[in-house]
Tab-separated table of C-alpha atoms in Angstrom:
chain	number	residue	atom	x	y	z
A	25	UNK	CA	24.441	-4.878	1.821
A	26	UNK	CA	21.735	-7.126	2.225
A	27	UNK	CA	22.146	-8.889	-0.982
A	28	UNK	CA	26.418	-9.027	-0.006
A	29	UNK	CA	25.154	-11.107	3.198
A	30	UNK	CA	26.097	-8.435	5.643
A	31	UNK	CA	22.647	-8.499	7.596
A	32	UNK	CA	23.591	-6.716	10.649
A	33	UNK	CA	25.190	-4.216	8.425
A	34	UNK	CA	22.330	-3.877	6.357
A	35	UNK	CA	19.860	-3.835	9.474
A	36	UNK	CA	22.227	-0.906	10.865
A	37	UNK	CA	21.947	1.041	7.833
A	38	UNK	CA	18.531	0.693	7.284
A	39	UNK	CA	17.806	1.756	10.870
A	40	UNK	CA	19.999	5.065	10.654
A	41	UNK	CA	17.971	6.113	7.087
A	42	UNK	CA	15.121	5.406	8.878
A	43	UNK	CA	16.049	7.508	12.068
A	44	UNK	CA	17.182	10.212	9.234
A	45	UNK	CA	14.027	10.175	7.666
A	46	UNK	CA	12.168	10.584	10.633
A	47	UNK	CA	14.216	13.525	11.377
A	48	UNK	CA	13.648	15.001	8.069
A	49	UNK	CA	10.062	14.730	8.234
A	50	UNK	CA	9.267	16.035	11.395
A	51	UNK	CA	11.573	19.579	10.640
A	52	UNK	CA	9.073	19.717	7.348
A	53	UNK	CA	6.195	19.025	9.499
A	54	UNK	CA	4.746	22.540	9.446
A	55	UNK	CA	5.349	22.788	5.901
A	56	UNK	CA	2.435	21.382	4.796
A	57	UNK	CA	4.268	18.100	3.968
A	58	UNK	CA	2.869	14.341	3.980
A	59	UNK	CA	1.746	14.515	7.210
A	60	UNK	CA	-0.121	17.540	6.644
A	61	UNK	CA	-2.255	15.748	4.075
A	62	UNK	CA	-2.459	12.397	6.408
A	63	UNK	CA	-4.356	14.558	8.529
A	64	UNK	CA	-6.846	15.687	6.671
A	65	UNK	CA	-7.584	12.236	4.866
A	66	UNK	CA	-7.943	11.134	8.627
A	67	UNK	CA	-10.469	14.019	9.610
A	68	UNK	CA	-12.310	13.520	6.409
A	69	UNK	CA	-12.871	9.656	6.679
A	70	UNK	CA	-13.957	8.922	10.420
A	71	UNK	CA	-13.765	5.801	12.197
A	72	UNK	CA	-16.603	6.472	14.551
A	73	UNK	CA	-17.144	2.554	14.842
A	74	UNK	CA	-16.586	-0.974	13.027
A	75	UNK	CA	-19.228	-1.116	9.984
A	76	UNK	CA	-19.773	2.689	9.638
A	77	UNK	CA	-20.299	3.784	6.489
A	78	UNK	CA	-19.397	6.874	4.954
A	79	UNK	CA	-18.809	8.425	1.138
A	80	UNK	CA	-15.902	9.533	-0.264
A	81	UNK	CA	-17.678	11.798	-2.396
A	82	UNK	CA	-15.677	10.568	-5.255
A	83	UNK	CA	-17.901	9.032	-8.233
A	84	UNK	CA	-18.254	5.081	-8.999
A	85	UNK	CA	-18.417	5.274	-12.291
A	86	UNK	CA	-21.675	2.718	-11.566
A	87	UNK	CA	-19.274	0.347	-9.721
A	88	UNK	CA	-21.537	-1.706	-8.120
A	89	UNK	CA	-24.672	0.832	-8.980
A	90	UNK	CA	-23.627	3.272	-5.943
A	91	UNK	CA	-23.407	6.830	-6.890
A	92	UNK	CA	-20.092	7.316	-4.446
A	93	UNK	CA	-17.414	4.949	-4.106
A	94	UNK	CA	-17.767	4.169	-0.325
A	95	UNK	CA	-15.729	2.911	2.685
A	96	UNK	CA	-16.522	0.902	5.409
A	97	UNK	CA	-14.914	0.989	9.068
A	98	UNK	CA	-13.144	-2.035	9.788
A	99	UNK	CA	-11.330	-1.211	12.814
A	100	UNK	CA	-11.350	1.911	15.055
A	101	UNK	CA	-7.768	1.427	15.868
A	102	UNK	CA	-6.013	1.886	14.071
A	103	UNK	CA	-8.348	3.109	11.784
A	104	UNK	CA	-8.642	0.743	8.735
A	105	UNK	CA	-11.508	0.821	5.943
A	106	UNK	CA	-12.230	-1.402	3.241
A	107	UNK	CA	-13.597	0.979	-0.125
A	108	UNK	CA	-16.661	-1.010	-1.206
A	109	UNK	CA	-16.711	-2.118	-5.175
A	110	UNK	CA	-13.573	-0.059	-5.849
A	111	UNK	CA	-12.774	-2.346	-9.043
A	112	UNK	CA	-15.033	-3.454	-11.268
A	113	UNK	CA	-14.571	-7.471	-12.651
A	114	UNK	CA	-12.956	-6.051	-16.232
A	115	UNK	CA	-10.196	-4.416	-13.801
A	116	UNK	CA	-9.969	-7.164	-11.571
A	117	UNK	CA	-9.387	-9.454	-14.849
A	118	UNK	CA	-7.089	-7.214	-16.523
A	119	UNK	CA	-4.712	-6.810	-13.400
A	120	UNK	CA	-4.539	-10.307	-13.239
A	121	UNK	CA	-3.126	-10.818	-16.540
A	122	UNK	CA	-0.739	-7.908	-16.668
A	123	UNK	CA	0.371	-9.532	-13.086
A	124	UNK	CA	0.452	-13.174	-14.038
A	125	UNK	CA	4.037	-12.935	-15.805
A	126	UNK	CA	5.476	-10.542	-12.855
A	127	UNK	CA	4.982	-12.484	-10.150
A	128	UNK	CA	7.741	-13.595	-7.615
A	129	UNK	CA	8.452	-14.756	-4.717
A	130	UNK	CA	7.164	-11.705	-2.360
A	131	UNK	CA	10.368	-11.232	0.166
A	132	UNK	CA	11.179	-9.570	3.354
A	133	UNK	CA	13.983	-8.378	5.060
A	134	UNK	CA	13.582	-11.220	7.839
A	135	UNK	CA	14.131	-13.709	4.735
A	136	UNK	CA	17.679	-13.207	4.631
A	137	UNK	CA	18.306	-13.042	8.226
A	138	UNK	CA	16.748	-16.163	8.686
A	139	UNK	CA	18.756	-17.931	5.707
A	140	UNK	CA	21.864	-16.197	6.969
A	141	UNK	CA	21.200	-17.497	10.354
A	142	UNK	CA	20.330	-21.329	9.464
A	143	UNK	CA	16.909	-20.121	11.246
A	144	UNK	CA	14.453	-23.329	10.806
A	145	UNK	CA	11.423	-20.556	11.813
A	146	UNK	CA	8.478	-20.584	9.224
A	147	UNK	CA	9.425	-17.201	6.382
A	148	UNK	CA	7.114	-14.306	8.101
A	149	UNK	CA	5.522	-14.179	4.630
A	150	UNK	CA	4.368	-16.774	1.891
A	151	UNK	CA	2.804	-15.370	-1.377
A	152	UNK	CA	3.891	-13.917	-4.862
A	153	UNK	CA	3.891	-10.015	-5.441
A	154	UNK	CA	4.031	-8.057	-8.986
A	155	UNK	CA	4.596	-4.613	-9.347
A	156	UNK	CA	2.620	-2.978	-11.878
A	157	UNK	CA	3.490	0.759	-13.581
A	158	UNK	CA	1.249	3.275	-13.069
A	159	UNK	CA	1.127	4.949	-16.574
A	160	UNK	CA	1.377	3.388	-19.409
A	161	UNK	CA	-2.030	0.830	-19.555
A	162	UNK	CA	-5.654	2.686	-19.131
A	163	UNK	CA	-7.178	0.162	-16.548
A	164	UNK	CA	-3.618	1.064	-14.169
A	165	UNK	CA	-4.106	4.768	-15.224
A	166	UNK	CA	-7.860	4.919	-14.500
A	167	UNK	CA	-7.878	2.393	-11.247
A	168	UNK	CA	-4.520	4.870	-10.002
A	169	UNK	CA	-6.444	7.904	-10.865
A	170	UNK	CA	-9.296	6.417	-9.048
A	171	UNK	CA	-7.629	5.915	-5.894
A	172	UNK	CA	-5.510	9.464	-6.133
A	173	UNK	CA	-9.376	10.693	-6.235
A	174	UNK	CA	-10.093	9.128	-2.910
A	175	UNK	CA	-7.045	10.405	-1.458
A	176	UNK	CA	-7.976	14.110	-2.830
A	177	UNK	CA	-4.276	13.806	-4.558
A	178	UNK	CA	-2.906	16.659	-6.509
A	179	UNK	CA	-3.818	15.863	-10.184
A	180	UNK	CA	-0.418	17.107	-11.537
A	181	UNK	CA	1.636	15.216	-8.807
A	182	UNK	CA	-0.407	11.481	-8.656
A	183	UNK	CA	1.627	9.514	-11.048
A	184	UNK	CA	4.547	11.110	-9.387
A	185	UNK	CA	4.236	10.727	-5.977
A	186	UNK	CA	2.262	7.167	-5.870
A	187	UNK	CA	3.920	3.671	-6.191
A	188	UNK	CA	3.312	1.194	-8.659
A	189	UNK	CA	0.800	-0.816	-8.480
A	190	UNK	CA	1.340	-4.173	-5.663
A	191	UNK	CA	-0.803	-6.923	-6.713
A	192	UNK	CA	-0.477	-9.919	-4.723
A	193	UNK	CA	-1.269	-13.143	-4.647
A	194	UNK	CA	-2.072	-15.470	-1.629
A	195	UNK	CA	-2.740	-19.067	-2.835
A	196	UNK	CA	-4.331	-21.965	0.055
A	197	UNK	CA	-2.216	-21.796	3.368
A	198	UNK	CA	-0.117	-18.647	2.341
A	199	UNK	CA	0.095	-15.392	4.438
A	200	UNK	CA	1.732	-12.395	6.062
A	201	UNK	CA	2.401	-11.911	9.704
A	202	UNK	CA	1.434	-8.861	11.666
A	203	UNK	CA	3.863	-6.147	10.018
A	204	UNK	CA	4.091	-2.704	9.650
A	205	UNK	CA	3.247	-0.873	6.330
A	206	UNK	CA	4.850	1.933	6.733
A	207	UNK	CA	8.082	2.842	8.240
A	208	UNK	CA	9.700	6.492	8.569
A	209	UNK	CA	12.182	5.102	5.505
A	210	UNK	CA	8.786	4.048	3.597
A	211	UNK	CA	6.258	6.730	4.440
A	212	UNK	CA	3.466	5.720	3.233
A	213	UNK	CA	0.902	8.994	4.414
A	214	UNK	CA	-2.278	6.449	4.316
C-alpha cells in the first residue's frame, strides 16, 4: 500500500498488524515464547550502572586477547550494552566487501509520507543499509553463530529465527533520529 501511495492506508494497516501482533504475543506469553527468553537475557546481563562490566561467558576466540567476549553498560535505561571486540578486523573487512555492492538508500516509513505530503522536513534518516544472509559465507555464519552464543540461542533454531545481517553505513553528517527498534509487528526480543 505504501509503495501504491496510499499512506494513511498503509499507516492504518500497519497499525492494526501491529495491535494483532501484540495480541498474539501476549495470549503466548506463558508459553515460554519470545518474551520468555527476553527475560532471562535481561536477568543474565545486568545494568547495575553506566560502565559496568560483566562476561557473557561466551568465548572470544582471542578477540582482543580476553578470554570472554564482554559487555559494557551504556545506559541503565533502557538498558543498552556495547559487546567489547565482538569482531575481529578480518570480519570487519570482509563485511565490508560483501556489503559494498548491497548498499542502498536505508528508508523509513516517514520517507514516503513526507514525499507524499510535499513535506520540506529533513528525511528522519540519512545513510545506506545492506542486508547480508546469514548462511551461506563462514565469516556471516561464524559472526551469526557468535552472537546466537551471546543470546544463549537454540543451536537448531539460530539461522531460523535471526535476521540477516544489517550493515550500515553512516558517511560525514548522516544519521538516524531517536526511533524505536522494535515494534509489536517487528519483535525484536533484544
Amino acid at each position: 500500500l505504501q509503495r501504491l501511495g496510499q499512506i494513511p492506508e498503509a499507516h492504518l494497516r500497519f497499525k492494526t498488524a501491529e495491535a494483532l501482533a501484540s495480541d498474539a504475543q501476549a495470549k503466548r506469553g506463558g508459553e515460554g515464547g519470545d518474551d520468555a527468553h527476553s527475560e532471562n537475557i535481561h536477568k543474565r546481563y545486568e545494568a547495575k550502572h553506566v560502565g559496568y562490566l560483566q562476561s557473557t561467558g561466551v568465548s572470544s576466540d582471542n578477540l582482543n586477547g580476553d578470554e570472554f567476549i564482554m559487555l559494557e553498560t551504556v545506559s541503565v535505561v533502557p538498558p543498552v550494552f556495547r559487546i567489547k571486540g565482538f569482531l575481529t578486523q578480518q570480519e570487519r573487512e570482509t563485511l565490508i566487501r560483501l556489503a559494498e555492492p548491497e548498499m542502498e538508500t536505508s528508508r523509513t516509513l516517514a520517507d514516503d509520507t513526507n514525499i507524499k505530503q510535499g513535506s520540506k522536513k529533513p528525511p528522519p534518516r540519512v545513510s545506506s543499509t545492506a542486508w547480508l544472509p546469514t548462511r551461506g559465507n563462514s565469516v556471516s555464519e561464524t559472526i551469526t553463530n557468535r552472537a546466537a552464543d551471546v543470546l544463549q540461542l537454540d543451536p537448531a533454531t539460530r539461522f531460523v529465527s535471526s535476521e540477516r545481517l544489517q550493515v550500515l553505513k553512516y558517511t560525514q553528517g548522516g544519521y538516524f533520529d531517536a526511533h524505536h527498534e522494535s515494534t509489536a509487528f517487528l519483535n525484536r526480543f533484544v
